[in-house]
CSV table of C-alpha atoms in Angstrom, one decimal:
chain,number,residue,atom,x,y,z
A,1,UNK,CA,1.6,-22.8,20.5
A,2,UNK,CA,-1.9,-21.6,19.6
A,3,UNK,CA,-2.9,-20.9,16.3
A,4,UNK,CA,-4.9,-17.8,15.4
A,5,UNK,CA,-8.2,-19.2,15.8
A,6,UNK,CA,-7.5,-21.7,18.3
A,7,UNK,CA,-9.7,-20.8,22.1
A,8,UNK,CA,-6.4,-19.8,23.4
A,9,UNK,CA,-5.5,-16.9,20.8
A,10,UNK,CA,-9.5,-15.7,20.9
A,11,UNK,CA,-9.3,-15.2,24.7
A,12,UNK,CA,-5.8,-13.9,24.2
A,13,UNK,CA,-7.5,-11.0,21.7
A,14,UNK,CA,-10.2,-10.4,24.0
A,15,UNK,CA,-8.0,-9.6,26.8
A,16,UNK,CA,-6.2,-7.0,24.8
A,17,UNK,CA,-9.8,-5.8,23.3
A,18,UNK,CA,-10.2,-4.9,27.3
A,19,UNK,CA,-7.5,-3.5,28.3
A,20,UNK,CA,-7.2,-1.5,24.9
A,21,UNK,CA,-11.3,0.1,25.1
A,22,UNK,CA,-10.4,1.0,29.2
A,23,UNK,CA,-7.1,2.6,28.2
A,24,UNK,CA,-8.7,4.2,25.3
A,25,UNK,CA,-12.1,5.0,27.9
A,26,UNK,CA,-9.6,6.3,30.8
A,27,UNK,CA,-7.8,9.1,28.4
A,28,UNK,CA,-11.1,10.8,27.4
A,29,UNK,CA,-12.3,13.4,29.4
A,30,UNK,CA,-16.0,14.1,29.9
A,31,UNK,CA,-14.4,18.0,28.1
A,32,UNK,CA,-13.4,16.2,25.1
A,33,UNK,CA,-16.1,15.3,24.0
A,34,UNK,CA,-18.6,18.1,25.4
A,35,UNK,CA,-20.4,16.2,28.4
A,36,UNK,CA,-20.2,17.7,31.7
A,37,UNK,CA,-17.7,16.5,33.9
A,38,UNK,CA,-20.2,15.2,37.1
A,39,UNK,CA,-18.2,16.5,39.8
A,40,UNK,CA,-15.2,13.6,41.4
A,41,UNK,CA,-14.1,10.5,39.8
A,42,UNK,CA,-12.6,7.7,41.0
A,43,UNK,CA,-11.0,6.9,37.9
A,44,UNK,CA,-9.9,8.9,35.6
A,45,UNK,CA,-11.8,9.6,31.8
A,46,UNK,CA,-15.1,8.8,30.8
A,47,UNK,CA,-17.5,6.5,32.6
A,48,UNK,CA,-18.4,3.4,30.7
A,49,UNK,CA,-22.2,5.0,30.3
A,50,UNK,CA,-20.7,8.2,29.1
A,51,UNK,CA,-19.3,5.9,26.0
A,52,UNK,CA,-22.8,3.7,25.8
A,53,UNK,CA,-24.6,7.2,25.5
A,54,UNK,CA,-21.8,8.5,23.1
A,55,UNK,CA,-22.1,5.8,20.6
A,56,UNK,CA,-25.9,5.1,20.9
A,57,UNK,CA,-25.6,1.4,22.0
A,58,UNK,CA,-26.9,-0.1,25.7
A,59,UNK,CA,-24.9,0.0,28.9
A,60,UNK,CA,-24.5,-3.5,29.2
A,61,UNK,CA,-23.7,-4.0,25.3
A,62,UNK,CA,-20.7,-1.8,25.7
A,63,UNK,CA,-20.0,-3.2,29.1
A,64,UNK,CA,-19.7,-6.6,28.0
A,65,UNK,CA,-17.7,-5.8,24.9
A,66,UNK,CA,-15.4,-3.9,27.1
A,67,UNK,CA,-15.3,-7.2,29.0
A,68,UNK,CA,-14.2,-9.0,26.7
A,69,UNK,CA,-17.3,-11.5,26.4
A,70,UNK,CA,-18.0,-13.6,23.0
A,71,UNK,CA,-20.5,-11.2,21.3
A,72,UNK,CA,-21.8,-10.2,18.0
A,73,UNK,CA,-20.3,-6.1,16.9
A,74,UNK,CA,-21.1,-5.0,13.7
A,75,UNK,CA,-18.9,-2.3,12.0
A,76,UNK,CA,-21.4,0.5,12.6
A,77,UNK,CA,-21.3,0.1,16.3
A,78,UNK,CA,-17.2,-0.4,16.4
A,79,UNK,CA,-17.3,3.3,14.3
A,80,UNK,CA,-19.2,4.8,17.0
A,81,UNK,CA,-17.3,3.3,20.1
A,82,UNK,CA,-14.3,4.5,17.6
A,83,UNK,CA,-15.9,8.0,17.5
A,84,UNK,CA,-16.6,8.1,21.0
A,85,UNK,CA,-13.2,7.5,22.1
A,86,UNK,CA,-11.9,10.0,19.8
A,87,UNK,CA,-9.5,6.8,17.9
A,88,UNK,CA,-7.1,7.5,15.6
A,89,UNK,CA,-6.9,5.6,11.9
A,90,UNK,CA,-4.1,3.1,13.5
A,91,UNK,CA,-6.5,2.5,16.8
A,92,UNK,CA,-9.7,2.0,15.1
A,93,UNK,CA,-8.3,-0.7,12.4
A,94,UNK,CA,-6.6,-2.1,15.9
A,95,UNK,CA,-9.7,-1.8,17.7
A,96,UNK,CA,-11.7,-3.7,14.5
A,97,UNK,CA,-9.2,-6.2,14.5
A,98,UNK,CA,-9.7,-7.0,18.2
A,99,UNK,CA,-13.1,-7.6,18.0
A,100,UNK,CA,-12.5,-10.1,14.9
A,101,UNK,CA,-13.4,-7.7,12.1
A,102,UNK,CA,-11.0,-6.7,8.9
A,103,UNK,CA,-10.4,-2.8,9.0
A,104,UNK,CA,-12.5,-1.3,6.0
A,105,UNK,CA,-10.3,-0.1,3.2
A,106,UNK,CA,-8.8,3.4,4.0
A,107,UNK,CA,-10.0,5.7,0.8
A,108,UNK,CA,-7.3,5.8,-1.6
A,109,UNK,CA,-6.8,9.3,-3.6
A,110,UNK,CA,-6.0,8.6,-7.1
A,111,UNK,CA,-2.9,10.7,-7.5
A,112,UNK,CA,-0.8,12.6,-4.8
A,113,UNK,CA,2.0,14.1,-5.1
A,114,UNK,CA,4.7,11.8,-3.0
A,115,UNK,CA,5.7,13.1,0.2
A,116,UNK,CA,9.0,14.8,0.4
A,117,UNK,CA,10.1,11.6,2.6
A,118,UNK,CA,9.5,9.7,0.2
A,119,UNK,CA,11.2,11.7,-2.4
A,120,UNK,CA,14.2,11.5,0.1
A,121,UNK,CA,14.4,7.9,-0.2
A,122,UNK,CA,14.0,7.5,-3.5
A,123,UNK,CA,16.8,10.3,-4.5
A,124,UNK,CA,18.6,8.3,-1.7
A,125,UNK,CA,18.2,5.0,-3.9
A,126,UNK,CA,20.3,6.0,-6.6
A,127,UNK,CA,22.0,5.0,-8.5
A,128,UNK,CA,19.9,2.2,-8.5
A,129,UNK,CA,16.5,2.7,-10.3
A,130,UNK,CA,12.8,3.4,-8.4
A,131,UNK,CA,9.5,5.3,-9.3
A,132,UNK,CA,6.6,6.2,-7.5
A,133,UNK,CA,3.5,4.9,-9.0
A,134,UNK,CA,-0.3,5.7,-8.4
A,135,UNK,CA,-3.4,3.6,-8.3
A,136,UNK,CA,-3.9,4.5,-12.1
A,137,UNK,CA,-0.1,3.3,-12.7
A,138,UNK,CA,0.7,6.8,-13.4
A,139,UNK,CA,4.2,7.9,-12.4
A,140,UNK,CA,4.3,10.4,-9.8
A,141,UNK,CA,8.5,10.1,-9.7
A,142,UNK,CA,10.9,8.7,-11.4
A,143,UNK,CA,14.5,8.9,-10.4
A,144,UNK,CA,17.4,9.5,-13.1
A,145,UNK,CA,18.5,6.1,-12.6
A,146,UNK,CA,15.4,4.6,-13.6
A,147,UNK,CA,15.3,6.7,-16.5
A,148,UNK,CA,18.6,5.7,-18.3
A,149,UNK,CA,18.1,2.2,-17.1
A,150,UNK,CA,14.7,1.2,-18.4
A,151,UNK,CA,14.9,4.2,-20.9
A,152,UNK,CA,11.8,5.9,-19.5
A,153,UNK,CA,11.4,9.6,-21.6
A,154,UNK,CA,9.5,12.8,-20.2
A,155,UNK,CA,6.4,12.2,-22.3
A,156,UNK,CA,6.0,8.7,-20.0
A,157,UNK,CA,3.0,9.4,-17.5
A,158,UNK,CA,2.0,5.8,-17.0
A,159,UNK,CA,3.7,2.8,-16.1
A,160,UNK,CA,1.2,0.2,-17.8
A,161,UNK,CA,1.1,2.6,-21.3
A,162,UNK,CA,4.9,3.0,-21.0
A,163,UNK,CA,5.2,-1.2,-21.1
A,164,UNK,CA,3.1,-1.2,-23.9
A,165,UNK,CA,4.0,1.6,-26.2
A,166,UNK,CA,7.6,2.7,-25.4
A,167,UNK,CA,9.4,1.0,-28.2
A,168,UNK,CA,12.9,1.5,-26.5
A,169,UNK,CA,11.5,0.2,-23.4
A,170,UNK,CA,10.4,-3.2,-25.2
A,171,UNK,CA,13.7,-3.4,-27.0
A,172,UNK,CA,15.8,-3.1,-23.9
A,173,UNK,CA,13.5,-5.5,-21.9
A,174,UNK,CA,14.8,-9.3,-22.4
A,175,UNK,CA,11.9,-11.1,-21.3
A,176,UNK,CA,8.8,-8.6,-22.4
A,177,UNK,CA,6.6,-10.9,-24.3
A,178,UNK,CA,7.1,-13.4,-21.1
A,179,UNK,CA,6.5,-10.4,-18.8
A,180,UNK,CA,3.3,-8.5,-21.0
A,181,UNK,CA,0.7,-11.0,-19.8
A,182,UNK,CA,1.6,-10.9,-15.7
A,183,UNK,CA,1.5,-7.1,-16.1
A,184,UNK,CA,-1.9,-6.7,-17.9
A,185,UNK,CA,-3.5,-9.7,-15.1
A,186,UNK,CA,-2.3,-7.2,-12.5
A,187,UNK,CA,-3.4,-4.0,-13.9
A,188,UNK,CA,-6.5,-6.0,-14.1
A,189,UNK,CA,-6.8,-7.1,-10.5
A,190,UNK,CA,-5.7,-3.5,-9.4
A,191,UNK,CA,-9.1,-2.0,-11.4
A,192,UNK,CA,-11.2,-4.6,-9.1
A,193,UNK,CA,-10.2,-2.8,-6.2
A,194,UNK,CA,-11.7,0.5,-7.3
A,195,UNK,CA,-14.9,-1.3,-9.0
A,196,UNK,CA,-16.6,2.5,-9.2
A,197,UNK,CA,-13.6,4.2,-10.7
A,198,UNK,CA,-13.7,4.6,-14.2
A,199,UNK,CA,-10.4,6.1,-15.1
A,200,UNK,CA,-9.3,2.2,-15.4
A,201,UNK,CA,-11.7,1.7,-18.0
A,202,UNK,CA,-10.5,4.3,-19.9
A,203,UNK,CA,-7.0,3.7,-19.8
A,204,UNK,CA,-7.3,0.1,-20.8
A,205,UNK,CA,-9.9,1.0,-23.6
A,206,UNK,CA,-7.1,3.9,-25.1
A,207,UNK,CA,-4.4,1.3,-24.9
A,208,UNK,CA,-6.7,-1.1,-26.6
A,209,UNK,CA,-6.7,0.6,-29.3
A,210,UNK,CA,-2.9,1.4,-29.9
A,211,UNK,CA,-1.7,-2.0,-28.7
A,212,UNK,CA,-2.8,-5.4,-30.6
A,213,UNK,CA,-0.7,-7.1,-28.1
A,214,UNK,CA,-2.6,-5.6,-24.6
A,215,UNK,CA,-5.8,-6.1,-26.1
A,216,UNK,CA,-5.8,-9.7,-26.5
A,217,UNK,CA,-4.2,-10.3,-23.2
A,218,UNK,CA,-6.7,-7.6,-21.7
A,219,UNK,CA,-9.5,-10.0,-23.3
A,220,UNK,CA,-8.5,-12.7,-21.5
A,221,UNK,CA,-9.6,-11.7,-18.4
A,222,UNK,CA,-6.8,-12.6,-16.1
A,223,UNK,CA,-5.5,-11.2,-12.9
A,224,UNK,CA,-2.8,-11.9,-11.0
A,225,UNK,CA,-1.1,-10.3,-7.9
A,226,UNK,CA,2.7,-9.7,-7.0
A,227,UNK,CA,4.7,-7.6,-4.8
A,228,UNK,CA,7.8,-8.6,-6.8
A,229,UNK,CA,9.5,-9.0,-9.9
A,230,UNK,CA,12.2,-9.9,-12.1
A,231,UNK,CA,13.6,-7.5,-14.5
A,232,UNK,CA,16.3,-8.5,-17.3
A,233,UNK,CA,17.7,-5.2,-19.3
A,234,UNK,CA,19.8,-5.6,-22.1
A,235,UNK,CA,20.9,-1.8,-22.3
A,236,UNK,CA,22.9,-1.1,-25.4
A,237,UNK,CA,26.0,0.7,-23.6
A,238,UNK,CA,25.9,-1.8,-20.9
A,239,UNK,CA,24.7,-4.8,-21.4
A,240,UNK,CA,22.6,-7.3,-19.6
A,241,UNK,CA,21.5,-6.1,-16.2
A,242,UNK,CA,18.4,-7.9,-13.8
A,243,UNK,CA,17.2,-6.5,-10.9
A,244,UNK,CA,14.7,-8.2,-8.0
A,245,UNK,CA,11.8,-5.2,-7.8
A,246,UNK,CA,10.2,-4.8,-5.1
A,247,UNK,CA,6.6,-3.3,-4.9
A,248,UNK,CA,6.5,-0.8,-1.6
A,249,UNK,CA,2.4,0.1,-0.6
A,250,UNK,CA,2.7,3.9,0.7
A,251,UNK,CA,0.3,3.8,3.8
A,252,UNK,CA,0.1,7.6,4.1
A,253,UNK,CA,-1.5,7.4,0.2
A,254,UNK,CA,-3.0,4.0,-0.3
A,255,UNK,CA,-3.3,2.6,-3.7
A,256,UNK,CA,0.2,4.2,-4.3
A,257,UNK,CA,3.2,2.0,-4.4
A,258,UNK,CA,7.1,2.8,-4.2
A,259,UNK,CA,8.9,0.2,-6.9
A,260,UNK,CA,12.5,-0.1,-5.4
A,261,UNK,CA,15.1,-2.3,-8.1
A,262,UNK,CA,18.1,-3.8,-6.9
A,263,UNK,CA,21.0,-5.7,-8.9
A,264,UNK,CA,20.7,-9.1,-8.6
A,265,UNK,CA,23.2,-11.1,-6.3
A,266,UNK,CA,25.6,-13.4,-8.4
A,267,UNK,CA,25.4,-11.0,-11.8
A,268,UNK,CA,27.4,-8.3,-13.1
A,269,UNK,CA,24.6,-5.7,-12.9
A,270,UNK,CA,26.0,-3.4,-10.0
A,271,UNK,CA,29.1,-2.8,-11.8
A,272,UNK,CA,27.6,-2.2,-14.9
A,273,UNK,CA,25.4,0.2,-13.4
A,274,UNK,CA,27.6,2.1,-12.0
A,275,UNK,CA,29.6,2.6,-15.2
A,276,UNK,CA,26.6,3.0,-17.1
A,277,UNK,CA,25.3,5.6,-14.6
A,278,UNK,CA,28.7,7.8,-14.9
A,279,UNK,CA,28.6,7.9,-18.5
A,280,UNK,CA,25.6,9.8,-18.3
A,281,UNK,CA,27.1,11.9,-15.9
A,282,UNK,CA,25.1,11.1,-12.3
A,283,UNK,CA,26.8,10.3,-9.4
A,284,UNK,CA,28.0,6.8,-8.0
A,285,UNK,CA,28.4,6.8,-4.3
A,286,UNK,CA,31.8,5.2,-3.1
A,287,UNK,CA,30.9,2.3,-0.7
A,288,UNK,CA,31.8,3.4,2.8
C-alpha cells in the first residue's frame, strides 16, 4: 500500500488534480464569467487559455498544472485558478489539497448564534447534557440537561469563567483541581489561533484577577489540546455521575464547537440521570 508521500500516492493526487481542474474548466461557460463565447466548441466550458487569462498566469503554467506535472503553485495563483473557475469553499481547500498545499484557515466569527440545526440536535440530546460554545468559550446554548447536571445558572456566559468562578460548579465537579490546569493549557492554545484577537486577553486578564487559582496556572504558560474529556459529577440529589465529552468543531461557524456528554458505559450514570432529570420535571424519552 502506498503511503501518503510515497511516488505512488503523489501521482495518484496528481491524477485527481487533472481530472478535478478539467471537470471544474468544462462547467464554466465563457457567460459565467463575462468572456465572449468565440463561436463552436468542441468541448464544452472554458478553453484552457480562457482560465490562464482569467487568473493572470501563462498558458503553459496552467496547462501543465492541469496536467498534472511536478511543479511549484503558490497559494496566490491556486486563489485565482479558484476564482476563475468560480470554486466553492469545499472545492478550493480540495483543489489546495491536490496540489500539496494546507487549505488557509476559513475566518472564524467570534460568536454566532447556532443554526437552528444545530439547536435541533442538541434539544434532541436531552436528557443528556451539551452546550454550544464559541471561540471566546462563551455559551451560545445550553440545554436544560446541562444545566441541572453541571449546575450551570443564567448569569453563566462563559464556559472558562464558569470553571473558575461558579462555586456550585466546583463543588459538584469530583476531579476540578485535577481538571483546572488541562482547561486553562487549552484556553491557552485556543488564544494562539486568533494571535490578533484581543478579547482572549481580556478575558484571561478579568479572570486573573478574581481567581488565585487560574492565574498561577495561566502563568505557566501551558497549552494543551483535546477533543475529549472526562467528567465526574457528584450531584447532591443524585450522586456520582461521569460522562465521556466529546468536543464537536461546527464547520458552518469555525472556532465554534458543540460539547456533546454521554454516561459512561459500566456506571450507574444513565439511570441516575434520568431520575435526576424527572425530579426537575424535563422529560425522559422511553427507549424504543
Amino acid at each position: 500500500m502506498a503511503t501518503p508521500h510515497s511516488p505512488q500516492s503523489r501521482d495518484d493526487r496528481r491524477t485527481e488534480l487533472r481530472e478535478f481542474l478539467r471537470s471544474r474548466r468544462a462547467r464554466v461557460s465563457p457567460a459565467d464569467v463575462g468572456m465572449p463565447d468565440g463561436g463552436r466548441r468542441r468541448t464544452p466550458g472554458l478553453r484552457r487559455e480562457e482560465v490562464a487569462v482569467l487568473a493572470g498566469v501563462g498558458v503553459s503554467w496552467y496547462t501543465w498544472l492541469e496536467q498534472g506535472r511536478d511543479i511549484k503553485v503558490s497559494e496566490q495563483v491556486l486563489d485565482a485558478i479558484a476564482r476563475a473557475l468560480l470554486l466553492g469553499s469545499a472545492e478550493r481547500a480540495h483543489l489546495y489539497r491536490l496540489a500539496g498545499l494546507n487549505p488557509p484557515q476559513a475566518p472564524s466569527a467570534p460568536t454566532v448564534a447556532p443554526s437552528p440545526e444545530v439547536r435541533r440536535l442538541l434539544d434532541a440530546w436531552s436528557p443528556r447534557p451539551g452546550y454550544v460554545r464559541d471561540r471566546h468559550w462563551n455559551f451560545t446554548a445550553v440545554n436544560d440537561a446541562a444545566r441541572v447536571v453541571f449546575g450551570y445558572r443564567e448569569s453563566d456566559h462563559n464556559c472558562l469563567v464558569s470553571f473558575f468562578t461558579n462555586a456550585h460548579y466546583r463543588v459538584l465537579h469530583q476531579n476540578w483541581a485535577e481538571t483546572a490546569p488541562d482547561v486553562a493549557a487549552a484556553f491557552r492554545a485556543d488564544a494562539a489561533r486568533y494571535p490578533d484577537d484581543p478579547e482572549f486577553g481580556r478575558i484571561a486578564t478579568a479572570l486573573a484577577a478574581a481567581s488565585p487559582e487560574f492565574a498561577e496556572l495561566w502563568a505557566r504558560h501551558d497549552v494543551a489540546e483535546h477533543t475529549s474529556a472526562v467528567k465526574a459529577v457528584q450531584h447532591p440529589d443524585a450522586g456520582t455521575m461521569i460522562f465521556d465529552a466529546t468536543l464537536l468543531p461546527l464547520p458552518e461557524h469555525p472556532g465554534h464547537h458543540l460539547i456533546l456528554h454521554n454516561p459512561r458505559p459500566g456506571t450507574d450514570t444513565q439511570r441516575r440521570l434520568e431520575t435526576l432529570l424527572r425530579q426537575h420535571s424535563l422529560v425522559v424519552p422511553h427507549p424504543g
